[in-house]
mmCIF file of C-alpha atoms and ligand atoms in Angstrom:
data_model
loop_
_atom_site.group_PDB
_atom_site.id
_atom_site.type_symbol
_atom_site.label_atom_id
_atom_site.label_comp_id
_atom_site.label_asym_id
_atom_site.label_seq_id
_atom_site.Cartn_x
_atom_site.Cartn_y
_atom_site.Cartn_z
ATOM 1 C CA UNK Q 1 7.886 -4.825 12.041
ATOM 2 C CA UNK Q 2 5.520 -2.459 13.630
ATOM 3 C CA UNK Q 3 6.505 0.919 15.090
ATOM 4 C CA UNK Q 4 4.048 3.178 16.967
ATOM 5 C CA UNK Q 5 3.816 6.052 19.312
ATOM 6 C CA UNK Q 6 1.233 6.968 21.971
ATOM 7 C CA UNK Q 7 -0.393 10.421 21.876
ATOM 8 C CA UNK Q 8 -3.008 11.968 24.040
ATOM 9 C CA UNK Q 9 -6.266 11.578 22.185
ATOM 10 C CA UNK Q 10 -8.531 14.383 21.158
ATOM 11 C CA UNK Q 11 -11.473 12.274 22.378
ATOM 12 C CA UNK Q 12 -10.096 12.038 25.864
ATOM 13 C CA UNK Q 13 -9.192 15.717 25.948
ATOM 14 C CA UNK Q 14 -12.606 16.724 24.883
ATOM 15 C CA UNK Q 15 -14.407 14.590 27.444
ATOM 16 C CA UNK Q 16 -11.923 15.695 30.234
ATOM 17 C CA UNK Q 17 -11.625 12.155 31.172
ATOM 18 C CA UNK Q 18 -8.635 10.700 32.831
ATOM 19 C CA UNK Q 19 -5.986 11.061 30.088
ATOM 20 C CA UNK Q 20 -5.891 8.086 27.868
ATOM 21 C CA UNK Q 21 -3.544 7.611 24.972
ATOM 22 C CA UNK Q 22 -4.087 6.562 21.373
ATOM 23 C CA UNK Q 23 -1.514 4.679 19.442
ATOM 24 C CA UNK Q 24 -0.486 6.246 16.142
ATOM 25 C CA UNK Q 25 1.229 4.237 13.401
ATOM 26 C CA UNK Q 26 4.814 5.306 12.630
ATOM 27 C CA UNK Q 27 6.028 2.663 10.227
ATOM 28 C CA UNK Q 28 5.723 -0.990 9.369
ATOM 29 C CA UNK Q 29 7.419 -3.536 7.142
ATOM 30 C CA UNK Q 30 7.158 -7.210 6.379
ATOM 31 C CA UNK Q 31 8.846 -9.835 4.198
ATOM 32 C CA UNK Q 32 9.626 -13.548 3.657
ATOM 33 C CA UNK Q 33 13.318 -14.428 4.287
ATOM 34 C CA UNK Q 34 15.557 -17.378 4.826
ATOM 35 C CA UNK Q 35 16.411 -18.275 8.408
ATOM 36 C CA UNK Q 36 20.064 -17.035 8.098
ATOM 37 C CA UNK Q 37 18.983 -13.608 6.954
ATOM 38 C CA UNK Q 38 16.659 -12.893 9.871
ATOM 39 C CA UNK Q 39 19.193 -11.147 12.229
ATOM 40 C CA UNK Q 40 20.375 -8.822 9.447
ATOM 41 C CA UNK Q 41 16.806 -7.993 8.424
ATOM 42 C CA UNK Q 42 15.734 -7.475 12.078
ATOM 43 C CA UNK Q 43 18.532 -4.915 12.481
ATOM 44 C CA UNK Q 44 17.502 -3.094 9.236
ATOM 45 C CA UNK Q 45 13.855 -2.993 10.456
ATOM 46 C CA UNK Q 46 14.924 -1.472 13.818
ATOM 47 C CA UNK Q 47 17.060 1.121 12.013
ATOM 48 C CA UNK Q 48 14.051 1.918 9.732
ATOM 49 C CA UNK Q 49 11.663 2.191 12.573
ATOM 50 C CA UNK Q 50 13.852 4.628 14.468
ATOM 51 C CA UNK Q 51 14.624 6.829 11.548
ATOM 52 C CA UNK Q 52 11.141 7.428 10.076
ATOM 53 C CA UNK Q 53 10.160 10.917 9.161
ATOM 54 C CA UNK Q 54 6.737 10.431 10.969
ATOM 55 C CA UNK Q 55 8.503 10.596 14.239
ATOM 56 C CA UNK Q 56 10.292 8.555 16.931
ATOM 57 C CA UNK Q 57 8.307 5.501 17.949
ATOM 58 C CA UNK Q 58 7.976 4.548 21.654
ATOM 59 C CA UNK Q 59 7.210 0.928 20.624
ATOM 60 C CA UNK Q 60 8.723 -1.313 18.031
ATOM 61 C CA UNK Q 61 7.415 -4.872 17.683
ATOM 62 C CA UNK Q 62 9.128 -7.441 15.444
ATOM 63 C CA UNK Q 63 7.304 -10.671 14.927
ATOM 64 C CA UNK Q 64 9.095 -13.569 13.354
ATOM 65 C CA UNK Q 65 7.079 -16.641 12.182
ATOM 66 C CA UNK Q 66 7.945 -19.857 10.453
ATOM 67 C CA UNK Q 67 5.873 -20.300 7.360
ATOM 68 C CA UNK Q 68 3.402 -23.169 7.705
ATOM 69 C CA UNK Q 69 2.641 -23.573 4.031
ATOM 70 C CA UNK Q 70 4.467 -23.285 0.676
ATOM 71 C CA UNK Q 71 4.401 -19.787 -0.793
ATOM 72 C CA UNK Q 72 2.435 -19.152 -4.040
ATOM 73 C CA UNK Q 73 4.791 -17.968 -6.744
ATOM 74 C CA UNK Q 74 3.483 -14.955 -8.906
ATOM 75 C CA UNK Q 75 4.903 -12.493 -11.424
ATOM 76 C CA UNK Q 76 5.235 -8.854 -10.553
ATOM 77 C CA UNK Q 77 2.934 -6.232 -12.176
ATOM 78 C CA UNK Q 78 4.491 -4.195 -15.069
ATOM 79 C CA UNK Q 79 5.638 -0.777 -13.902
ATOM 80 C CA UNK Q 80 4.876 2.536 -15.608
ATOM 81 C CA UNK Q 81 5.101 6.188 -14.367
ATOM 82 C CA UNK Q 82 2.525 8.919 -15.020
ATOM 83 C CA UNK Q 83 3.743 12.177 -16.435
ATOM 84 C CA UNK Q 84 2.324 14.724 -13.935
ATOM 85 C CA UNK Q 85 3.333 18.073 -12.472
ATOM 86 C CA UNK Q 86 0.672 18.665 -9.831
ATOM 87 C CA UNK Q 87 -1.702 17.001 -7.285
ATOM 88 C CA UNK Q 88 -4.645 18.338 -9.299
ATOM 89 C CA UNK Q 89 -3.426 16.498 -12.449
ATOM 90 C CA UNK Q 90 -2.589 13.290 -10.571
ATOM 91 C CA UNK Q 91 -5.984 13.340 -8.755
ATOM 92 C CA UNK Q 92 -7.841 13.848 -11.978
ATOM 93 C CA UNK Q 93 -5.928 10.956 -13.651
ATOM 94 C CA UNK Q 94 -6.648 8.625 -10.708
ATOM 95 C CA UNK Q 95 -10.387 9.384 -10.774
ATOM 96 C CA UNK Q 96 -10.535 8.749 -14.580
ATOM 97 C CA UNK Q 97 -8.612 5.409 -14.261
ATOM 98 C CA UNK Q 98 -10.792 4.166 -11.354
ATOM 99 C CA UNK Q 99 -13.960 5.111 -13.336
ATOM 100 C CA UNK Q 100 -12.657 3.208 -16.315
ATOM 101 C CA UNK Q 101 -11.919 0.166 -14.223
ATOM 102 C CA UNK Q 102 -15.569 0.145 -13.000
ATOM 103 C CA UNK Q 103 -15.257 1.774 -9.625
ATOM 104 C CA UNK Q 104 -18.362 3.887 -8.784
ATOM 105 C CA UNK Q 105 -18.355 7.652 -8.198
ATOM 106 C CA UNK Q 106 -19.487 6.887 -4.612
ATOM 107 C CA UNK Q 107 -16.563 4.543 -3.975
ATOM 108 C CA UNK Q 108 -14.097 6.968 -5.397
ATOM 109 C CA UNK Q 109 -15.440 9.773 -3.150
ATOM 110 C CA UNK Q 110 -15.234 7.557 -0.045
ATOM 111 C CA UNK Q 111 -11.725 6.554 -1.020
ATOM 112 C CA UNK Q 112 -10.423 10.138 -1.423
ATOM 113 C CA UNK Q 113 -12.112 11.197 1.860
ATOM 114 C CA UNK Q 114 -10.399 8.315 3.678
ATOM 115 C CA UNK Q 115 -6.954 9.170 2.200
ATOM 116 C CA UNK Q 116 -7.433 12.811 3.166
ATOM 117 C CA UNK Q 117 -8.254 11.870 6.792
ATOM 118 C CA UNK Q 118 -5.749 12.983 9.472
ATOM 119 C CA UNK Q 119 -6.153 9.590 11.109
ATOM 120 C CA UNK Q 120 -3.752 7.205 9.380
ATOM 121 C CA UNK Q 121 -4.205 3.379 9.681
ATOM 122 C CA UNK Q 122 -1.668 0.518 9.886
ATOM 123 C CA UNK Q 123 -3.424 -1.344 7.054
ATOM 124 C CA UNK Q 124 -5.700 -0.740 4.052
ATOM 125 C CA UNK Q 125 -9.399 0.088 3.890
ATOM 126 C CA UNK Q 126 -11.530 -2.291 1.870
ATOM 127 C CA UNK Q 127 -14.211 -0.693 -0.216
ATOM 128 C CA UNK Q 128 -16.933 -2.242 -2.242
ATOM 129 C CA UNK Q 129 -16.439 -0.970 -5.783
ATOM 130 C CA UNK Q 130 -20.146 -0.617 -6.480
ATOM 131 C CA UNK Q 131 -21.436 1.072 -3.268
ATOM 132 C CA UNK Q 132 -18.339 2.421 -1.643
ATOM 133 C CA UNK Q 133 -19.255 0.682 1.505
ATOM 134 C CA UNK Q 134 -16.320 0.106 3.855
ATOM 135 C CA UNK Q 135 -16.014 -3.596 4.753
ATOM 136 C CA UNK Q 136 -12.680 -4.178 6.525
ATOM 137 C CA UNK Q 137 -13.328 -6.033 9.790
ATOM 138 C CA UNK Q 138 -11.309 -3.528 11.900
ATOM 139 C CA UNK Q 139 -11.714 0.078 10.791
ATOM 140 C CA UNK Q 140 -8.968 1.491 13.081
ATOM 141 C CA UNK Q 141 -6.369 -0.976 11.927
ATOM 142 C CA UNK Q 142 -7.421 -1.897 8.367
ATOM 143 C CA UNK Q 143 -6.196 -5.009 6.581
ATOM 144 C CA UNK Q 144 -2.462 -5.453 6.755
ATOM 145 C CA UNK Q 145 -0.909 -7.385 3.797
ATOM 146 C CA UNK Q 146 1.794 -9.632 5.121
ATOM 147 C CA UNK Q 147 3.813 -12.729 4.100
ATOM 148 C CA UNK Q 148 5.104 -11.389 0.929
ATOM 149 C CA UNK Q 149 8.568 -11.521 -0.616
ATOM 150 C CA UNK Q 150 10.670 -11.640 -3.675
ATOM 151 C CA UNK Q 151 13.190 -14.257 -4.774
ATOM 152 C CA UNK Q 152 16.865 -13.206 -5.069
ATOM 153 C CA UNK Q 153 16.946 -13.773 -8.809
ATOM 154 C CA UNK Q 154 13.727 -11.777 -9.378
ATOM 155 C CA UNK Q 155 15.054 -8.965 -7.177
ATOM 156 C CA UNK Q 156 18.215 -8.783 -9.276
ATOM 157 C CA UNK Q 157 16.204 -8.568 -12.516
ATOM 158 C CA UNK Q 158 13.866 -5.965 -11.017
ATOM 159 C CA UNK Q 159 16.771 -3.852 -9.770
ATOM 160 C CA UNK Q 160 18.243 -3.835 -13.241
ATOM 161 C CA UNK Q 161 14.976 -2.844 -14.964
ATOM 162 C CA UNK Q 162 14.215 -0.144 -12.359
ATOM 163 C CA UNK Q 163 17.725 1.257 -12.584
ATOM 164 C CA UNK Q 164 17.211 1.967 -16.290
ATOM 165 C CA UNK Q 165 14.312 4.166 -15.280
ATOM 166 C CA UNK Q 166 16.253 5.771 -12.461
ATOM 167 C CA UNK Q 167 13.865 4.390 -9.891
ATOM 168 C CA UNK Q 168 15.812 1.511 -8.297
ATOM 169 C CA UNK Q 169 15.095 1.983 -4.665
ATOM 170 C CA UNK Q 170 13.621 -0.121 -1.716
ATOM 171 C CA UNK Q 171 10.471 2.008 -1.646
ATOM 172 C CA UNK Q 172 9.447 1.192 -5.285
ATOM 173 C CA UNK Q 173 10.451 -2.506 -4.960
ATOM 174 C CA UNK Q 174 8.638 -3.012 -1.650
ATOM 175 C CA UNK Q 175 5.513 -1.297 -2.917
ATOM 176 C CA UNK Q 176 5.621 -3.286 -6.120
ATOM 177 C CA UNK Q 177 5.871 -6.560 -4.226
ATOM 178 C CA UNK Q 178 2.877 -5.612 -2.166
ATOM 179 C CA UNK Q 179 0.845 -4.312 -5.083
ATOM 180 C CA UNK Q 180 1.502 -7.512 -7.056
ATOM 181 C CA UNK Q 181 0.299 -9.663 -4.129
ATOM 182 C CA UNK Q 182 -2.852 -7.518 -3.691
ATOM 183 C CA UNK Q 183 -3.577 -7.622 -7.483
ATOM 184 C CA UNK Q 184 -3.315 -11.383 -7.387
ATOM 185 C CA UNK Q 185 -6.204 -11.531 -4.946
ATOM 186 C CA UNK Q 186 -9.212 -12.452 -7.173
ATOM 187 C CA UNK Q 187 -11.633 -10.157 -5.341
ATOM 188 C CA UNK Q 188 -9.519 -6.978 -5.691
ATOM 189 C CA UNK Q 189 -10.302 -4.779 -8.661
ATOM 190 C CA UNK Q 190 -7.831 -2.024 -7.993
ATOM 191 C CA UNK Q 191 -5.529 -0.544 -5.294
ATOM 192 C CA UNK Q 192 -4.848 3.113 -4.573
ATOM 193 C CA UNK Q 193 -1.955 4.165 -2.348
ATOM 194 C CA UNK Q 194 -0.731 7.444 -0.975
ATOM 195 C CA UNK Q 195 2.329 7.201 1.363
ATOM 196 C CA UNK Q 196 1.886 8.738 4.826
ATOM 197 C CA UNK Q 197 5.446 9.790 4.685
ATOM 198 C CA UNK Q 198 5.476 13.592 4.486
ATOM 199 C CA UNK Q 199 8.548 13.609 2.284
ATOM 200 C CA UNK Q 200 7.335 11.026 -0.227
ATOM 201 C CA UNK Q 201 4.779 12.443 -2.769
ATOM 202 C CA UNK Q 202 4.548 9.628 -5.331
ATOM 203 C CA UNK Q 203 1.576 7.441 -4.947
ATOM 204 C CA UNK Q 204 0.289 4.588 -7.094
ATOM 205 C CA UNK Q 205 -2.753 2.903 -8.609
ATOM 206 C CA UNK Q 206 -2.565 -0.723 -9.483
ATOM 207 C CA UNK Q 207 -4.603 -3.602 -10.929
ATOM 208 C CA UNK Q 208 -4.173 -6.920 -12.707
ATOM 209 C CA UNK Q 209 -4.819 -5.414 -16.110
ATOM 210 C CA UNK Q 210 -3.454 -2.035 -15.664
ATOM 211 C CA UNK Q 211 -0.254 -2.882 -13.784
ATOM 212 C CA UNK Q 212 1.546 -0.690 -11.306
ATOM 213 C CA UNK Q 213 1.229 2.976 -12.233
ATOM 214 C CA UNK Q 214 3.443 5.347 -10.220
ATOM 215 C CA UNK Q 215 1.647 8.675 -9.787
ATOM 216 C CA UNK Q 216 4.050 11.544 -8.894
ATOM 217 C CA UNK Q 217 2.825 14.697 -7.107
ATOM 218 C CA UNK Q 218 -0.145 12.950 -5.641
ATOM 219 C CA UNK Q 219 0.087 15.203 -2.623
ATOM 220 C CA UNK Q 220 2.142 18.201 -1.573
ATOM 221 C CA UNK Q 221 5.420 17.833 0.301
ATOM 222 C CA UNK Q 222 4.973 17.977 4.078
ATOM 223 C CA UNK Q 223 1.490 16.335 4.021
ATOM 224 C CA UNK Q 224 1.413 13.501 6.607
ATOM 225 C CA UNK Q 225 -1.807 12.040 5.376
ATOM 226 C CA UNK Q 226 -1.988 8.862 3.312
ATOM 227 C CA UNK Q 227 -3.213 5.342 3.241
ATOM 228 C CA UNK Q 228 -4.177 2.407 1.049
ATOM 229 C CA UNK Q 229 -7.488 1.470 -0.394
ATOM 230 C CA UNK Q 230 -8.401 -1.909 -1.907
ATOM 231 C CA UNK Q 231 -11.522 -1.818 -4.121
ATOM 232 C CA UNK Q 232 -13.371 -5.124 -3.963
ATOM 233 C CA UNK Q 233 -15.551 -6.727 -6.527
ATOM 234 C CA UNK Q 234 -18.443 -8.004 -4.485
ATOM 235 C CA UNK Q 235 -19.536 -8.517 -0.869
ATOM 236 C CA UNK Q 236 -19.197 -12.266 -0.764
ATOM 237 C CA UNK Q 237 -15.742 -13.746 -0.392
ATOM 238 C CA UNK Q 238 -14.641 -10.941 1.830
ATOM 239 C CA UNK Q 239 -13.294 -13.302 4.575
ATOM 240 C CA UNK Q 240 -11.489 -15.230 1.841
ATOM 241 C CA UNK Q 241 -9.911 -12.064 0.467
ATOM 242 C CA UNK Q 242 -8.845 -10.938 3.950
ATOM 243 C CA UNK Q 243 -7.284 -14.415 4.695
ATOM 244 C CA UNK Q 244 -5.385 -14.293 1.373
ATOM 245 C CA UNK Q 245 -4.157 -10.731 1.878
ATOM 246 C CA UNK Q 246 -3.089 -11.187 5.501
ATOM 247 C CA UNK Q 247 -1.981 -14.787 5.621
ATOM 248 C CA UNK Q 248 -1.187 -16.446 2.299
ATOM 249 C CA UNK Q 249 2.544 -16.502 1.697
ATOM 250 C CA UNK Q 250 3.306 -15.070 -1.712
ATOM 251 C CA UNK Q 251 6.683 -14.713 -3.465
ATOM 252 C CA UNK Q 252 7.505 -12.755 -6.639
ATOM 253 C CA UNK Q 253 9.533 -15.030 -8.833
ATOM 254 C CA UNK Q 254 9.134 -13.350 -12.270
ATOM 255 C CA UNK Q 255 9.372 -9.761 -13.251
ATOM 256 C CA UNK Q 256 7.263 -7.953 -15.848
ATOM 257 C CA UNK Q 257 8.403 -4.947 -17.940
ATOM 258 C CA UNK Q 258 9.295 -1.566 -16.521
ATOM 259 C CA UNK Q 259 7.955 0.699 -19.307
ATOM 260 C CA UNK Q 260 8.917 4.285 -18.569
ATOM 261 C CA UNK Q 261 6.970 7.563 -18.334
ATOM 262 C CA UNK Q 262 3.646 8.081 -20.146
ATOM 263 C CA UNK Q 263 1.111 10.898 -20.320
ATOM 264 C CA UNK Q 264 -2.367 10.412 -18.825
ATOM 265 C CA UNK Q 265 -3.899 10.149 -22.360
ATOM 266 C CA UNK Q 266 -1.406 7.505 -23.379
ATOM 267 C CA UNK Q 267 -2.177 5.433 -20.375
ATOM 268 C CA UNK Q 268 -5.944 5.827 -20.532
ATOM 269 C CA UNK Q 269 -6.251 5.177 -24.298
ATOM 270 C CA UNK Q 270 -3.687 2.429 -24.648
ATOM 271 C CA UNK Q 271 -4.423 0.295 -21.658
ATOM 272 C CA UNK Q 272 -6.844 -2.463 -21.414
ATOM 273 C CA UNK Q 273 -8.541 -1.751 -18.109
HETATM 274 P P1 LIG J 1 3.487 3.691 3.036
HETATM 275 O O1 LIG J 1 3.458 3.474 1.548
HETATM 276 O O2 LIG J 1 4.431 2.642 3.732
HETATM 277 O O3 LIG J 1 3.810 5.097 3.388
HETATM 278 O O4 LIG J 1 2.063 3.291 3.637
HETATM 279 C C1 LIG J 1 0.962 4.059 3.282
HETATM 280 C C2 LIG J 1 -0.268 3.540 4.046
HETATM 281 O O5 LIG J 1 -0.529 2.248 3.372
HETATM 282 C C3 LIG J 1 -0.109 3.298 5.520
HETATM 283 O O6 LIG J 1 -0.515 4.461 6.184
HETATM 284 C C4 LIG J 1 -1.048 2.181 5.754
HETATM 285 O O7 LIG J 1 -2.309 2.708 5.947
HETATM 286 C C5 LIG J 1 -1.000 1.326 4.438
HETATM 287 N N1 LIG J 1 -0.117 0.213 4.516
HETATM 288 C C6 LIG J 1 1.225 0.227 4.705
HETATM 289 N N2 LIG J 1 1.713 -1.082 4.600
HETATM 290 C C7 LIG J 1 0.627 -1.799 4.440
HETATM 291 C C8 LIG J 1 0.495 -3.257 4.309
HETATM 292 N N3 LIG J 1 1.501 -4.136 4.443
HETATM 293 N N4 LIG J 1 -0.785 -3.668 4.130
HETATM 294 C C9 LIG J 1 -1.884 -2.853 4.044
HETATM 295 N N5 LIG J 1 -1.746 -1.517 4.087
HETATM 296 C C10 LIG J 1 -0.511 -1.047 4.311
#
């Protein structure tokens, strides 16, 4: 599902041209479902598109496609939550972790600049971990991860484990499914996400070795900025990575541990990054 809205662009105002409009992203969602679930899911997606805190869309597009290949089955990333009370503390933690994973200072700087930009994208930016060069083919749209899902059994297990931590909600589950697919892409070293929802201030950082680390207070309430960054290992294999992320069907059929809340020091010193 894709929900968007047209706004008069600053560019066209500035040039006093005939008024053009720019499309802004309101919300999106995707999943892999059995045929008989489709009408229920489509209704849920329409409800979600029309109730988003980013605004009322004037266009909602739902695309339904039959899978043409068997999905790859993967395990979810383990889940942990950072103990943090402020955006300053959360930002510091993220920078430390990214450095430890091997992301350069330049790439970290580019990533934060993109996430602080007012212009939100539908998809993610791809950054080379060494140089910080942006390499997504379409810089307005970004790379949109689609064709991802979770089996019924795995979802039940996940709900039970997240409930013990008090975080059993659709937002965490959907983000974990996405982050697990992204981390299973061999070119991706790490992912950083800040929601563009002004009411949701918990972001995350994820990687194969680190798992999925929820980062509370990554931004202040009311802030509409956000986005996703995928840090890539090297410049070759980019097309392959984009094809995997956008097209390869992947289903979570096994659930790793949900470990609770840890301080920045505990995470940085105890994890093999
Ligand atoms: P959200 O966590 O849904 O608030 O999304 C935050 C940002 O992540 C959005 O503004 C998009 O830039 C990006 N994003 C959302 N969904 C996807 C996706 N399926 N694939 C890639 N990027 C996404």
